[in-house]
């Protein structure tokens, strides 16, 4: 039913629904992203969440807070979606670094793997006034952690996010998932143990606003735009890793990374253009090849250089980050 076909009572109810629920849309979007590892999917799942919420709004009756009610719907929408497909991964989840013959990396056949996607920082709700909560929220979106979350069973993933990131109580989490408090506590223990095996130690990465992080990003961008392998050597750490979807191989060590890029990727000055941005609370850039959208690159910036480069070769992500599909001949655009 369109708004023009609604009765005045139903229109008033929709207005009230919008007022009560819209302020949670951005945090629900981030929640769905943590659950499924895809910005595109998260958009669709939030849309489904609000559709289901509107359909059941008349019977809601305030038995729980609006926020908890929406999270219950969103979490269960995500769990249903996760039943239909496998987890999203990065190339480094498929095996060890490439140590075979020197050749261009091999693309994975379309549909064979579901790839993790980056999240635009502009989608994230404004920072909380509590610095400790802001740190938890930011670190919970780091690319490496989101990748690790995808290896947890879906319900354990939901328990961990609800309890550790969103600070829901065990009782609230049990209500969201339709289970018992004991099951939540047990699931959280198992999720913590598994994540400890998978996730890197937090706290090493520089914030995107840090001058040192921006200098590293600017150096990486300049190296590509000038096709200068020497500049890449100065930006990357000796133990840097490089991976890119949809390629199966990934590379460890600055020497191997720079050789691969110099031999098969950099081309000539002007082939590549990049626009600085942020993703997953990290320095990032929208990537263009010969002025056409190519993908998004995300850097792990540390005090000693870039320790990890992940490039997502997916032109649709560039638009998702709010950038044009094609760049003009010359631009100083910065995001």
mmCIF file of C-alpha atoms in Angstrom:
data_model
loop_
_atom_site.group_PDB
_atom_site.id
_atom_site.type_symbol
_atom_site.label_atom_id
_atom_site.label_comp_id
_atom_site.label_asym_id
_atom_site.label_seq_id
_atom_site.Cartn_x
_atom_site.Cartn_y
_atom_site.Cartn_z
ATOM 1 C CA UNK A 1 0.000 0.000 0.000
ATOM 2 C CA UNK A 2 1.428 3.376 -0.994
ATOM 3 C CA UNK A 3 1.283 6.318 1.367
ATOM 4 C CA UNK A 4 -1.334 8.021 -0.826
ATOM 5 C CA UNK A 5 -3.685 5.047 -0.387
ATOM 6 C CA UNK A 6 -3.388 4.951 3.423
ATOM 7 C CA UNK A 7 -6.053 6.067 5.835
ATOM 8 C CA UNK A 8 -5.201 9.069 8.037
ATOM 9 C CA UNK A 9 -4.809 6.720 11.010
ATOM 10 C CA UNK A 10 -2.377 4.495 9.104
ATOM 11 C CA UNK A 11 -0.452 7.534 7.862
ATOM 12 C CA UNK A 12 -0.075 8.766 11.421
ATOM 13 C CA UNK A 13 1.117 5.321 12.461
ATOM 14 C CA UNK A 14 3.743 5.317 9.706
ATOM 15 C CA UNK A 15 4.936 8.760 10.760
ATOM 16 C CA UNK A 16 5.310 7.501 14.332
ATOM 17 C CA UNK A 17 7.140 4.383 13.080
ATOM 18 C CA UNK A 18 9.573 6.544 11.118
ATOM 19 C CA UNK A 19 10.260 8.829 14.077
ATOM 20 C CA UNK A 20 10.873 5.871 16.412
ATOM 21 C CA UNK A 21 12.992 3.724 14.092
ATOM 22 C CA UNK A 22 14.930 5.809 11.554
ATOM 23 C CA UNK A 23 17.524 6.999 14.079
ATOM 24 C CA UNK A 24 18.763 3.409 14.373
ATOM 25 C CA UNK A 25 19.214 2.775 10.632
ATOM 26 C CA UNK A 26 22.933 3.527 10.450
ATOM 27 C CA UNK A 27 23.891 1.406 13.439
ATOM 28 C CA UNK A 28 21.738 -1.449 12.115
ATOM 29 C CA UNK A 29 23.549 -1.165 8.791
ATOM 30 C CA UNK A 30 26.895 -1.575 10.561
ATOM 31 C CA UNK A 31 25.497 -4.478 12.610
ATOM 32 C CA UNK A 32 24.384 -6.289 9.460
ATOM 33 C CA UNK A 33 27.785 -5.627 7.888
ATOM 34 C CA UNK A 34 29.599 -7.191 10.842
ATOM 35 C CA UNK A 35 27.304 -10.200 10.554
ATOM 36 C CA UNK A 36 27.588 -10.836 6.802
ATOM 37 C CA UNK A 37 30.831 -9.104 5.730
ATOM 38 C CA UNK A 38 29.262 -7.319 2.745
ATOM 39 C CA UNK A 39 28.272 -3.662 2.458
ATOM 40 C CA UNK A 40 25.986 -4.456 -0.484
ATOM 41 C CA UNK A 41 24.229 -7.247 1.430
ATOM 42 C CA UNK A 42 23.988 -5.105 4.553
ATOM 43 C CA UNK A 43 21.983 -2.483 2.650
ATOM 44 C CA UNK A 44 19.531 -5.125 1.455
ATOM 45 C CA UNK A 45 19.237 -6.724 4.892
ATOM 46 C CA UNK A 46 18.495 -3.423 6.601
ATOM 47 C CA UNK A 47 15.827 -2.747 4.000
ATOM 48 C CA UNK A 48 14.320 -6.164 4.791
ATOM 49 C CA UNK A 49 14.575 -5.403 8.516
ATOM 50 C CA UNK A 50 12.552 -2.209 8.194
ATOM 51 C CA UNK A 51 9.994 -3.896 5.955
ATOM 52 C CA UNK A 52 9.454 -6.645 8.535
ATOM 53 C CA UNK A 53 9.409 -4.122 11.359
ATOM 54 C CA UNK A 54 6.726 -2.040 9.642
ATOM 55 C CA UNK A 55 4.597 -5.112 8.986
ATOM 56 C CA UNK A 56 4.679 -6.070 12.659
ATOM 57 C CA UNK A 57 4.653 -2.555 14.121
ATOM 58 C CA UNK A 58 0.951 -2.570 14.965
ATOM 59 C CA UNK A 59 1.507 -5.537 17.285
ATOM 60 C CA UNK A 60 4.760 -4.290 18.803
ATOM 61 C CA UNK A 61 3.074 -2.571 21.775
ATOM 62 C CA UNK A 62 6.376 -1.527 23.357
ATOM 63 C CA UNK A 63 7.061 -4.837 25.112
ATOM 64 C CA UNK A 64 10.783 -4.153 24.559
ATOM 65 C CA UNK A 65 12.748 -1.054 23.621
ATOM 66 C CA UNK A 66 12.457 -0.084 19.950
ATOM 67 C CA UNK A 67 16.224 -0.557 19.571
ATOM 68 C CA UNK A 68 16.205 -4.099 20.997
ATOM 69 C CA UNK A 69 13.180 -4.969 18.867
ATOM 70 C CA UNK A 70 14.914 -3.770 15.692
ATOM 71 C CA UNK A 71 18.112 -5.622 16.568
ATOM 72 C CA UNK A 72 16.121 -8.818 17.093
ATOM 73 C CA UNK A 73 14.593 -8.467 13.629
ATOM 74 C CA UNK A 74 17.884 -7.472 11.973
ATOM 75 C CA UNK A 75 19.879 -10.274 13.607
ATOM 76 C CA UNK A 76 17.386 -12.900 12.565
ATOM 77 C CA UNK A 77 17.228 -11.488 9.030
ATOM 78 C CA UNK A 78 21.027 -11.866 8.904
ATOM 79 C CA UNK A 79 20.946 -15.413 10.310
ATOM 80 C CA UNK A 80 18.412 -16.432 7.667
ATOM 81 C CA UNK A 81 20.558 -14.891 4.933
ATOM 82 C CA UNK A 82 23.667 -16.690 6.217
ATOM 83 C CA UNK A 83 21.895 -20.056 5.978
ATOM 84 C CA UNK A 84 21.677 -19.589 2.204
ATOM 85 C CA UNK A 85 25.354 -19.024 1.445
ATOM 86 C CA UNK A 86 28.868 -19.636 2.673
ATOM 87 C CA UNK A 87 31.031 -17.203 4.581
ATOM 88 C CA UNK A 88 32.758 -14.270 2.918
ATOM 89 C CA UNK A 89 36.547 -14.481 2.832
ATOM 90 C CA UNK A 90 39.748 -12.798 1.714
ATOM 91 C CA UNK A 91 42.440 -14.513 -0.380
ATOM 92 C CA UNK A 92 44.523 -15.080 2.770
ATOM 93 C CA UNK A 93 41.667 -17.238 4.115
ATOM 94 C CA UNK A 94 42.119 -19.691 1.238
ATOM 95 C CA UNK A 95 45.691 -20.780 2.037
ATOM 96 C CA UNK A 96 49.247 -19.608 2.627
ATOM 97 C CA UNK A 97 51.118 -16.928 0.666
ATOM 98 C CA UNK A 98 52.137 -17.669 -2.900
ATOM 99 C CA UNK A 99 55.578 -19.252 -3.173
ATOM 100 C CA UNK A 100 55.328 -20.682 -6.669
ATOM 101 C CA UNK A 101 56.635 -19.468 -10.030
ATOM 102 C CA UNK A 102 56.734 -15.801 -10.949
ATOM 103 C CA UNK A 103 53.498 -15.133 -12.862
ATOM 104 C CA UNK A 104 50.414 -12.917 -12.683
ATOM 105 C CA UNK A 105 47.919 -13.937 -9.986
ATOM 106 C CA UNK A 106 45.022 -16.166 -11.058
ATOM 107 C CA UNK A 107 41.429 -15.004 -10.727
ATOM 108 C CA UNK A 108 38.929 -17.221 -8.936
ATOM 109 C CA UNK A 109 36.023 -18.228 -11.154
ATOM 110 C CA UNK A 110 32.909 -16.058 -10.646
ATOM 111 C CA UNK A 111 30.628 -17.526 -7.998
ATOM 112 C CA UNK A 112 33.264 -19.919 -6.643
ATOM 113 C CA UNK A 113 34.050 -17.719 -3.620
ATOM 114 C CA UNK A 114 32.051 -15.077 -1.747
ATOM 115 C CA UNK A 115 34.449 -12.226 -1.083
ATOM 116 C CA UNK A 116 34.529 -9.947 1.937
ATOM 117 C CA UNK A 117 33.790 -6.285 1.178
ATOM 118 C CA UNK A 118 35.005 -3.056 2.825
ATOM 119 C CA UNK A 119 32.644 -0.690 4.651
ATOM 120 C CA UNK A 120 32.622 3.062 3.922
ATOM 121 C CA UNK A 121 33.329 4.988 7.122
ATOM 122 C CA UNK A 122 30.685 7.526 6.120
ATOM 123 C CA UNK A 123 28.067 4.841 6.828
ATOM 124 C CA UNK A 124 29.091 4.581 10.454
ATOM 125 C CA UNK A 125 27.005 6.442 13.025
ATOM 126 C CA UNK A 126 28.667 9.460 14.690
ATOM 127 C CA UNK A 127 31.087 8.580 17.462
ATOM 128 C CA UNK A 128 29.695 8.194 20.955
ATOM 129 C CA UNK A 129 30.606 10.664 23.682
ATOM 130 C CA UNK A 130 32.200 7.791 25.602
ATOM 131 C CA UNK A 131 35.816 7.404 24.357
ATOM 132 C CA UNK A 132 36.001 3.765 25.496
ATOM 133 C CA UNK A 133 32.846 2.875 23.573
ATOM 134 C CA UNK A 134 34.160 4.714 20.508
ATOM 135 C CA UNK A 135 37.379 2.655 20.583
ATOM 136 C CA UNK A 136 35.439 -0.621 20.843
ATOM 137 C CA UNK A 137 33.131 0.373 17.981
ATOM 138 C CA UNK A 138 36.051 1.417 15.757
ATOM 139 C CA UNK A 139 38.188 -1.651 16.425
ATOM 140 C CA UNK A 140 35.193 -3.921 15.849
ATOM 141 C CA UNK A 141 35.136 -2.746 12.219
ATOM 142 C CA UNK A 142 38.813 -3.323 11.423
ATOM 143 C CA UNK A 143 39.029 -5.341 8.231
ATOM 144 C CA UNK A 144 41.034 -8.163 9.798
ATOM 145 C CA UNK A 145 38.546 -8.549 12.643
ATOM 146 C CA UNK A 146 35.493 -8.530 10.364
ATOM 147 C CA UNK A 147 37.231 -11.193 8.265
ATOM 148 C CA UNK A 148 37.842 -13.259 11.390
ATOM 149 C CA UNK A 149 34.201 -12.903 12.491
ATOM 150 C CA UNK A 150 33.114 -14.602 9.280
ATOM 151 C CA UNK A 151 34.805 -17.820 10.456
ATOM 152 C CA UNK A 152 32.580 -18.087 13.519
ATOM 153 C CA UNK A 153 29.334 -20.057 13.328
ATOM 154 C CA UNK A 154 26.569 -17.566 12.578
ATOM 155 C CA UNK A 155 24.865 -17.702 15.977
ATOM 156 C CA UNK A 156 28.183 -17.458 17.841
ATOM 157 C CA UNK A 157 29.004 -14.465 15.658
ATOM 158 C CA UNK A 158 25.697 -12.856 16.614
ATOM 159 C CA UNK A 159 26.258 -13.532 20.327
ATOM 160 C CA UNK A 160 29.767 -12.067 20.242
ATOM 161 C CA UNK A 161 28.661 -8.913 18.391
ATOM 162 C CA UNK A 162 25.617 -8.338 20.587
ATOM 163 C CA UNK A 163 27.507 -8.905 23.845
ATOM 164 C CA UNK A 164 31.013 -7.565 23.156
ATOM 165 C CA UNK A 165 30.385 -4.777 20.634
ATOM 166 C CA UNK A 166 26.845 -3.610 21.347
ATOM 167 C CA UNK A 167 26.977 -4.282 25.111
ATOM 168 C CA UNK A 168 23.658 -6.145 25.224
ATOM 169 C CA UNK A 169 23.207 -8.083 28.448
ATOM 170 C CA UNK A 170 23.080 -11.876 28.392
ATOM 171 C CA UNK A 171 19.326 -11.689 28.990
ATOM 172 C CA UNK A 172 18.818 -9.179 26.178
ATOM 173 C CA UNK A 173 20.931 -11.285 23.816
ATOM 174 C CA UNK A 174 18.952 -14.390 24.695
ATOM 175 C CA UNK A 175 15.728 -12.513 23.919
ATOM 176 C CA UNK A 176 17.094 -11.316 20.560
ATOM 177 C CA UNK A 177 18.097 -14.847 19.559
ATOM 178 C CA UNK A 178 15.194 -16.679 21.135
ATOM 179 C CA UNK A 179 17.445 -18.825 23.321
ATOM 180 C CA UNK A 180 18.496 -19.167 26.956
ATOM 181 C CA UNK A 181 20.937 -17.086 28.973
ATOM 182 C CA UNK A 182 23.013 -20.215 29.588
ATOM 183 C CA UNK A 183 23.262 -20.821 25.835
ATOM 184 C CA UNK A 184 24.379 -17.208 25.323
ATOM 185 C CA UNK A 185 27.115 -17.502 27.959
ATOM 186 C CA UNK A 186 28.344 -20.790 26.524
ATOM 187 C CA UNK A 187 28.281 -19.443 22.960
ATOM 188 C CA UNK A 188 30.195 -16.341 23.998
ATOM 189 C CA UNK A 189 32.938 -18.422 25.608
ATOM 190 C CA UNK A 190 33.377 -20.503 22.457
ATOM 191 C CA UNK A 191 33.296 -17.438 20.206
ATOM 192 C CA UNK A 192 35.935 -15.648 22.281
ATOM 193 C CA UNK A 193 38.220 -18.668 22.197
ATOM 194 C CA UNK A 194 37.897 -19.086 18.435
ATOM 195 C CA UNK A 195 38.352 -15.382 17.739
ATOM 196 C CA UNK A 196 41.482 -15.348 19.889
ATOM 197 C CA UNK A 197 42.932 -17.950 17.502
ATOM 198 C CA UNK A 198 41.980 -15.955 14.415
ATOM 199 C CA UNK A 199 42.157 -12.232 15.131
ATOM 200 C CA UNK A 200 45.356 -10.151 15.245
ATOM 201 C CA UNK A 201 46.329 -8.256 18.362
ATOM 202 C CA UNK A 202 44.439 -4.929 18.468
ATOM 203 C CA UNK A 203 45.922 -1.516 19.001
ATOM 204 C CA UNK A 204 48.811 -1.517 16.506
ATOM 205 C CA UNK A 205 47.073 0.289 13.651
ATOM 206 C CA UNK A 206 47.152 4.050 13.280
ATOM 207 C CA UNK A 207 43.896 5.981 13.048
ATOM 208 C CA UNK A 208 43.143 7.340 9.555
ATOM 209 C CA UNK A 209 43.286 10.915 10.872
ATOM 210 C CA UNK A 210 46.814 10.386 12.220
ATOM 211 C CA UNK A 211 49.315 12.395 10.164
ATOM 212 C CA UNK A 212 51.559 9.340 9.863
ATOM 213 C CA UNK A 213 48.701 7.238 8.452
ATOM 214 C CA UNK A 214 47.761 9.930 5.951
ATOM 215 C CA UNK A 215 51.404 10.258 4.877
ATOM 216 C CA UNK A 216 51.556 6.507 4.209
ATOM 217 C CA UNK A 217 48.319 6.621 2.217
ATOM 218 C CA UNK A 218 49.545 9.627 0.230
ATOM 219 C CA UNK A 219 52.806 7.785 -0.468
ATOM 220 C CA UNK A 220 50.957 4.674 -1.643
ATOM 221 C CA UNK A 221 48.724 6.749 -3.916
ATOM 222 C CA UNK A 222 51.682 8.672 -5.342
ATOM 223 C CA UNK A 223 53.591 5.436 -6.011
ATOM 224 C CA UNK A 224 50.746 4.075 -8.128
ATOM 225 C CA UNK A 225 49.973 7.308 -9.926
ATOM 226 C CA UNK A 226 53.652 7.737 -10.807
ATOM 227 C CA UNK A 227 54.237 3.995 -11.431
ATOM 228 C CA UNK A 228 57.168 4.257 -9.013
ATOM 229 C CA UNK A 229 58.186 0.956 -7.411
ATOM 230 C CA UNK A 230 60.833 2.722 -5.332
ATOM 231 C CA UNK A 231 58.157 4.775 -3.591
ATOM 232 C CA UNK A 232 56.276 1.582 -2.771
ATOM 233 C CA UNK A 233 59.405 0.183 -1.134
ATOM 234 C CA UNK A 234 59.555 3.227 1.137
ATOM 235 C CA UNK A 235 55.890 2.895 2.147
ATOM 236 C CA UNK A 236 55.655 -0.857 2.801
ATOM 237 C CA UNK A 237 57.116 -2.657 5.798
ATOM 238 C CA UNK A 238 59.587 -5.459 5.173
ATOM 239 C CA UNK A 239 56.957 -7.969 6.335
ATOM 240 C CA UNK A 240 54.090 -6.397 4.366
ATOM 241 C CA UNK A 241 51.414 -8.572 2.783
ATOM 242 C CA UNK A 242 49.427 -7.933 -0.379
ATOM 243 C CA UNK A 243 46.142 -9.495 -1.437
ATOM 244 C CA UNK A 244 43.416 -8.610 -3.870
ATOM 245 C CA UNK A 245 40.013 -10.016 -4.677
ATOM 246 C CA UNK A 246 39.105 -11.890 -6.841
ATOM 247 C CA UNK A 247 42.602 -13.417 -7.012
ATOM 248 C CA UNK A 248 43.452 -16.583 -5.137
ATOM 249 C CA UNK A 249 47.150 -15.853 -4.570
ATOM 250 C CA UNK A 250 48.405 -13.407 -1.985
ATOM 251 C CA UNK A 251 51.947 -12.317 -1.262
ATOM 252 C CA UNK A 252 54.107 -11.903 1.828
ATOM 253 C CA UNK A 253 57.228 -9.768 2.181
ATOM 254 C CA UNK A 254 57.982 -6.355 0.700
ATOM 255 C CA UNK A 255 60.307 -7.733 -1.969
ATOM 256 C CA UNK A 256 57.670 -10.091 -3.396
ATOM 257 C CA UNK A 257 54.886 -7.498 -3.128
ATOM 258 C CA UNK A 258 56.840 -4.756 -4.895
ATOM 259 C CA UNK A 259 58.081 -7.150 -7.590
ATOM 260 C CA UNK A 260 54.542 -8.326 -8.353
ATOM 261 C CA UNK A 261 53.194 -4.780 -8.545
ATOM 262 C CA UNK A 262 56.118 -3.481 -10.605
ATOM 263 C CA UNK A 263 56.044 -6.421 -13.020
ATOM 264 C CA UNK A 264 52.310 -6.851 -13.575
ATOM 265 C CA UNK A 265 50.320 -3.933 -12.155
ATOM 266 C CA UNK A 266 51.912 -0.448 -12.058
ATOM 267 C CA UNK A 267 52.129 0.109 -15.799
ATOM 268 C CA UNK A 268 53.113 3.657 -16.762
ATOM 269 C CA UNK A 269 52.529 7.001 -15.007
ATOM 270 C CA UNK A 270 48.916 8.059 -15.342
ATOM 271 C CA UNK A 271 47.441 4.562 -15.686
ATOM 272 C CA UNK A 272 46.222 4.658 -12.091
ATOM 273 C CA UNK A 273 44.383 7.356 -10.174
ATOM 274 C CA UNK A 274 43.260 7.168 -6.551
ATOM 275 C CA UNK A 275 41.026 9.229 -4.274
ATOM 276 C CA UNK A 276 41.810 9.148 -0.558
ATOM 277 C CA UNK A 277 39.009 7.968 1.722
ATOM 278 C CA UNK A 278 38.529 5.753 4.793
ATOM 279 C CA UNK A 279 37.067 2.279 5.198
ATOM 280 C CA UNK A 280 36.642 0.070 8.259
ATOM 281 C CA UNK A 281 38.309 2.764 10.365
ATOM 282 C CA UNK A 282 41.454 2.540 8.190
ATOM 283 C CA UNK A 283 43.141 4.616 5.460
ATOM 284 C CA UNK A 284 41.745 3.668 2.055
ATOM 285 C CA UNK A 285 41.384 4.890 -1.506
ATOM 286 C CA UNK A 286 38.976 4.613 -4.395
ATOM 287 C CA UNK A 287 41.003 3.143 -7.275
ATOM 288 C CA UNK A 288 40.676 4.057 -10.955
ATOM 289 C CA UNK A 289 42.447 2.424 -13.899
ATOM 290 C CA UNK A 290 42.680 4.700 -16.923
ATOM 291 C CA UNK A 291 40.059 6.914 -15.281
ATOM 292 C CA UNK A 292 37.479 4.140 -14.888
ATOM 293 C CA UNK A 293 36.353 2.813 -11.500
ATOM 294 C CA UNK A 294 38.377 -0.233 -10.501
ATOM 295 C CA UNK A 295 37.816 -0.876 -6.776
ATOM 296 C CA UNK A 296 38.775 0.066 -3.233
ATOM 297 C CA UNK A 297 42.131 -0.443 -1.512
ATOM 298 C CA UNK A 298 42.444 -0.570 2.294
ATOM 299 C CA UNK A 299 45.751 -0.189 4.156
ATOM 300 C CA UNK A 300 46.917 -1.369 7.565
ATOM 301 C CA UNK A 301 48.987 1.664 8.571
ATOM 302 C CA UNK A 302 51.431 1.288 11.471
ATOM 303 C CA UNK A 303 54.176 3.447 12.933
ATOM 304 C CA UNK A 304 56.747 1.493 10.906
ATOM 305 C CA UNK A 305 54.894 1.526 7.578
ATOM 306 C CA UNK A 306 52.066 -0.238 5.769
ATOM 307 C CA UNK A 307 51.854 -3.818 7.018
ATOM 308 C CA UNK A 308 48.979 -5.007 4.845
ATOM 309 C CA UNK A 309 47.348 -3.991 1.569
ATOM 310 C CA UNK A 310 43.949 -5.381 0.594
ATOM 311 C CA UNK A 311 42.509 -4.323 -2.738
ATOM 312 C CA UNK A 312 38.946 -5.149 -3.717
ATOM 313 C CA UNK A 313 38.709 -5.277 -7.506
ATOM 314 C CA UNK A 314 35.028 -4.430 -7.771
ATOM 315 C CA UNK A 315 33.993 -1.241 -9.625
ATOM 316 C CA UNK A 316 30.578 -1.219 -7.905
ATOM 317 C CA UNK A 317 32.302 -0.517 -4.582
ATOM 318 C CA UNK A 318 33.553 2.837 -5.884
ATOM 319 C CA UNK A 319 29.980 4.077 -6.301
ATOM 320 C CA UNK A 320 29.105 2.611 -2.900
ATOM 321 C CA UNK A 321 31.794 4.855 -1.413
ATOM 322 C CA UNK A 322 30.201 7.878 -3.099
ATOM 323 C CA UNK A 323 32.662 8.396 -5.956
ATOM 324 C CA UNK A 324 32.018 8.672 -9.723
ATOM 325 C CA UNK A 325 32.374 5.782 -12.148
ATOM 326 C CA UNK A 326 34.667 7.791 -14.430
ATOM 327 C CA UNK A 327 37.132 10.532 -13.508
ATOM 328 C CA UNK A 328 37.656 13.666 -15.605
ATOM 329 C CA UNK A 329 40.963 14.052 -17.357
ATOM 330 C CA UNK A 330 42.382 15.971 -14.394
ATOM 331 C CA UNK A 331 41.040 16.140 -10.849
ATOM 332 C CA UNK A 332 42.258 16.963 -7.373
ATOM 333 C CA UNK A 333 39.223 15.268 -5.824
ATOM 334 C CA UNK A 334 39.740 14.057 -2.268
ATOM 335 C CA UNK A 335 37.253 12.096 -0.153
#
